[in-house]
CSV table of C-alpha atoms in Angstrom, one decimal:
chain,number,residue,atom,x,y,z
C,74,GLU,CA,0.0,0.0,0.0
C,75,ARG,CA,1.5,3.3,-1.1
C,76,PRO,CA,1.4,6.3,1.3
C,77,ALA,CA,-1.9,8.3,1.1
C,78,ALA,CA,0.1,11.4,0.1
C,79,TYR,CA,0.8,9.9,-3.3
C,80,ARG,CA,-2.8,9.1,-4.2
C,81,LYS,CA,-5.1,11.2,-6.2
C,82,PRO,CA,-7.8,12.7,-3.9
C,83,GLY,CA,-10.8,10.4,-3.8
C,84,ALA,CA,-9.1,7.7,-6.0
C,85,ARG,CA,-8.4,4.1,-5.1
C,86,GLY,CA,-4.8,2.9,-4.6
C,87,ALA,CA,-4.4,1.9,-8.2
C,88,PHE,CA,-4.5,5.5,-9.4
C,89,TRP,CA,-1.6,7.8,-8.7
C,90,ARG,CA,-0.9,11.4,-9.1
C,91,SER,CA,0.6,12.5,-12.4
C,92,HIS,CA,4.1,13.8,-12.6
C,93,ARG,CA,2.7,17.3,-12.7
C,94,ASP,CA,1.3,16.8,-9.2
C,95,LEU,CA,4.7,15.8,-7.7
C,96,ARG,CA,7.5,18.1,-6.6
C,97,PRO,CA,10.7,18.0,-8.6
C,98,MET,CA,13.1,15.5,-7.2
C,99,ALA,CA,16.3,16.9,-8.8
C,100,PRO,CA,18.1,19.5,-6.5
C,101,PRO,CA,19.1,22.9,-7.7
C,102,GLY,CA,22.1,22.8,-10.0
C,103,ALA,CA,21.4,19.2,-11.0
C,104,GLU,CA,22.8,20.0,-14.5
C,105,THR,CA,26.3,20.4,-13.0
C,106,TRP,CA,26.9,16.6,-13.5
C,107,LYS,CA,27.5,17.4,-17.2
C,108,LYS,CA,30.7,19.4,-16.3
C,109,LEU,CA,33.3,16.8,-16.6
C,110,PRO,CA,35.6,15.3,-15.5
C,111,VAL,CA,34.0,15.0,-12.0
C,112,HIS,CA,36.1,15.3,-8.8
C,113,THR,CA,39.4,16.1,-10.7
C,114,THR,CA,42.6,16.5,-8.8
C,115,THR,CA,45.8,18.0,-10.2
C,116,ILE,CA,49.0,16.0,-9.6
C,117,CYS,CA,51.2,18.7,-11.1
C,118,GLU,CA,51.0,21.3,-13.8
C,119,GLY,CA,49.4,19.7,-16.9
C,120,VAL,CA,48.7,16.4,-15.1
C,121,THR,CA,45.2,15.8,-13.8
C,122,THR,CA,43.2,12.7,-13.0
C,123,ASN,CA,39.6,11.9,-11.9
C,124,THR,CA,40.0,8.1,-11.3
C,125,TRP,CA,42.3,5.9,-9.3
C,126,ALA,CA,43.1,2.2,-9.6
C,127,ARG,CA,44.3,-0.5,-7.2
C,128,GLU,CA,46.4,-3.2,-8.8
C,129,TRP,CA,47.0,-6.7,-7.5
C,130,ARG,CA,49.8,-8.5,-9.5
C,131,CYS,CA,52.0,-11.6,-9.5
C,132,LYS,CA,54.2,-13.8,-11.6
C,133,TRP,CA,53.1,-17.2,-12.9
C,134,THR,CA,55.0,-20.0,-14.6
C,135,GLU,CA,54.7,-22.3,-17.6
C,136,GLU,CA,55.0,-25.5,-15.5
C,137,ASN,CA,52.2,-28.1,-15.5
C,138,GLU,CA,50.5,-26.6,-18.5
C,139,LYS,CA,50.4,-23.1,-16.9
C,140,LYS,CA,48.5,-24.5,-13.9
C,141,SER,CA,49.5,-21.4,-11.8
C,142,LEU,CA,47.8,-19.1,-14.3
C,143,VAL,CA,44.7,-21.2,-14.2
C,144,LYS,CA,44.6,-20.8,-10.4
C,145,CYS,CA,45.2,-17.1,-10.7
C,146,GLN,CA,42.1,-16.8,-13.0
C,147,GLN,CA,40.1,-18.8,-10.4
C,148,VAL,CA,41.1,-16.2,-7.8
C,149,LEU,CA,39.7,-13.5,-10.1
C,150,ASP,CA,36.5,-15.4,-10.8
C,151,ASP,CA,35.8,-16.8,-7.3
C,152,ILE,CA,37.0,-14.0,-5.0
C,153,VAL,CA,37.4,-10.7,-6.8
C,154,LEU,CA,34.4,-10.4,-9.1
C,155,PRO,CA,31.8,-11.7,-6.6
C,156,ARG,CA,33.1,-9.4,-3.8
C,157,LEU,CA,33.5,-6.3,-6.0
C,158,ARG,CA,30.3,-6.6,-8.0
C,159,HIS,CA,28.2,-4.5,-5.6
C,160,VAL,CA,30.9,-2.0,-4.5
C,161,HIS,CA,29.6,1.5,-4.9
C,162,GLY,CA,31.5,3.5,-7.5
C,163,LEU,CA,33.3,0.7,-9.2
C,164,ALA,CA,34.1,1.7,-12.8
C,165,SER,CA,35.7,-1.5,-14.0
C,166,VAL,CA,37.8,-4.6,-13.2
C,167,GLN,CA,40.4,-5.4,-15.8
C,168,ARG,CA,42.8,-8.4,-16.1
C,169,VAL,CA,46.2,-8.2,-17.7
C,170,VAL,CA,48.1,-11.4,-18.7
C,171,CYS,CA,51.6,-11.2,-20.3
C,172,GLY,CA,53.0,-14.3,-21.9
C,173,ASP,CA,56.5,-12.9,-22.1
C,174,CYS,CA,57.2,-11.6,-18.6
C,175,LYS,CA,54.5,-13.9,-17.0
C,176,ASP,CA,52.6,-11.1,-15.4
C,177,PHE,CA,49.0,-11.6,-14.1
C,178,LYS,CA,47.4,-8.3,-13.0
C,179,ILE,CA,44.0,-7.4,-11.6
C,180,ILE,CA,43.2,-3.7,-12.0
C,181,CYS,CA,40.2,-2.2,-10.1
C,182,LYS,CA,39.3,1.3,-11.2
C,183,MET,CA,37.1,3.8,-9.3
C,184,GLY,CA,36.2,7.4,-9.2
C,185,MET,CA,38.1,9.4,-6.5
C,186,ASP,CA,35.4,9.6,-3.9
C,187,ALA,CA,34.5,5.9,-4.2
C,188,PHE,CA,38.2,5.0,-4.1
C,189,ASP,CA,38.7,6.8,-0.8
C,190,ASP,CA,35.8,4.9,0.7
C,191,TRP,CA,37.2,1.6,-0.6
C,192,ALA,CA,40.7,2.5,0.8
C,193,SER,CA,39.1,3.1,4.2
C,194,VAL,CA,38.2,-0.7,4.4
C,195,ASN,CA,41.7,-1.7,3.2
C,196,TYR,CA,40.6,-2.4,-0.4
C,197,GLU,CA,38.4,-5.4,0.6
C,198,PRO,CA,39.0,-8.2,-0.4
C,199,GLU,CA,42.7,-7.4,-1.0
C,200,GLU,CA,44.0,-9.4,2.0
C,201,GLU,CA,42.0,-12.5,0.9
C,202,VAL,CA,43.2,-12.1,-2.7
C,203,VAL,CA,46.9,-11.9,-1.6
C,204,GLN,CA,46.5,-14.9,0.6
C,205,ALA,CA,44.9,-16.9,-2.2
C,206,LEU,CA,47.7,-16.0,-4.6
C,207,MET,CA,50.4,-16.9,-2.1
C,208,SER,CA,48.9,-20.4,-1.7
C,209,ILE,CA,49.3,-21.1,-5.5
C,210,GLU,CA,52.3,-23.2,-6.4
C,211,GLY,CA,54.4,-21.4,-9.0
C,212,VAL,CA,53.2,-17.9,-8.2
C,213,SER,CA,55.8,-15.3,-7.0
C,214,GLN,CA,56.4,-11.6,-6.7
C,215,ILE,CA,52.9,-10.8,-5.3
C,216,GLN,CA,52.5,-7.0,-5.1
C,217,THR,CA,49.9,-4.3,-4.7
C,218,GLN,CA,50.0,-0.8,-6.0
C,219,THR,CA,47.8,2.3,-6.2
C,220,TYR,CA,48.0,4.7,-9.2
C,221,SER,CA,46.0,7.2,-11.2
C,222,ILE,CA,44.4,6.0,-14.4
C,223,MET,CA,42.5,8.1,-16.9
C,224,PRO,CA,41.7,7.9,-20.6
C,225,VAL,CA,43.5,10.6,-22.7
C,226,GLN,CA,42.3,9.6,-26.2
C,227,GLY,CA,39.2,7.8,-27.5
C,228,GLN,CA,36.1,6.7,-25.6
C,229,GLY,CA,35.9,8.0,-22.1
C,230,THR,CA,37.8,11.2,-22.7
C,231,ARG,CA,36.3,14.7,-22.4
C,232,GLU,CA,36.0,15.1,-26.1
C,233,ALA,CA,34.2,11.8,-26.6
C,234,TRP,CA,31.9,12.6,-23.7
C,235,HIS,CA,30.8,15.9,-25.1
C,236,CYS,CA,30.1,14.1,-28.4
C,237,GLN,CA,27.9,11.6,-26.5
C,238,LEU,CA,26.1,14.5,-24.8
C,239,ALA,CA,25.3,16.0,-28.2
C,240,VAL,CA,24.0,12.6,-29.4
C,241,ARG,CA,21.8,12.4,-26.3
C,242,ALA,CA,20.5,15.9,-26.7
C,243,ASP,CA,19.5,15.2,-30.3
C,244,SER,CA,18.0,11.8,-29.8
C,245,ARG,CA,14.5,13.1,-29.4
C,246,SER,CA,14.5,14.3,-33.0
C,247,MET,CA,16.1,11.2,-34.4
C,248,PRO,CA,14.2,8.5,-36.2
C,249,THR,CA,13.2,5.6,-33.9
C,250,HIS,CA,15.5,3.1,-35.6
C,251,LEU,CA,18.5,5.2,-34.8
C,252,LYS,CA,17.8,5.8,-31.1
C,253,GLY,CA,18.8,2.4,-30.0
C,254,SER,CA,22.3,2.7,-31.4
C,255,CYS,CA,22.7,6.1,-29.7
C,256,MET,CA,21.7,4.7,-26.3
C,257,LEU,CA,24.1,1.8,-26.7
C,258,ARG,CA,26.9,4.3,-27.2
C,259,LEU,CA,25.9,6.2,-24.1
C,260,CYS,CA,25.7,3.0,-22.0
C,261,ALA,CA,29.2,2.0,-23.1
C,262,LEU,CA,30.7,5.0,-21.2
C,263,PRO,CA,32.6,4.1,-18.0
C,264,SER,CA,30.3,4.4,-14.9
C,265,SER,CA,32.8,6.7,-13.2
C,266,ARG,CA,31.6,9.4,-15.6
C,267,TYR,CA,28.3,9.5,-13.8
C,268,ALA,CA,30.0,10.1,-10.4
C,269,GLY,CA,28.3,12.9,-8.5
C,270,ALA,CA,25.2,12.8,-10.7
């Protein structure tokens, strides 16, 4: 049962007020989310960033048909992805595998505010990830690192974002068969671009 305040006067519960009867939910200045990048910090002159990454990495070996690499992937699938799936502000989880130097890397990318919150809980589940990697035979040089990461060309950059905003603004006047492709392009943007919306 919905609160009575949301019903039309004299109507049953199945009939609700129109959107014109409700107060606007967006706060003043809601359009400021379009000013990107959001929560940017300057590292030095000419070097800015709006996203941070935490990297977990190790070395694997070729022995036993790359069994250590198989186990590293299981750590990603069984621990990292399930535990990070619902972390607020997570932009992406990426995996890097190098066949020459035998690197296995897990890179977790977040917006600045979300990253600070994650750091306050020691990058959960970092301790469990490190312990799992240490238990794998053939894995060595387990390390963790924090660094800034930000696209400088292509999708996700300021120029590409403004292009997407233009597509979004014009979508109402587009033929119906084109709108789907435009929305797919918008949905493909990193979620960190919506930080602070």
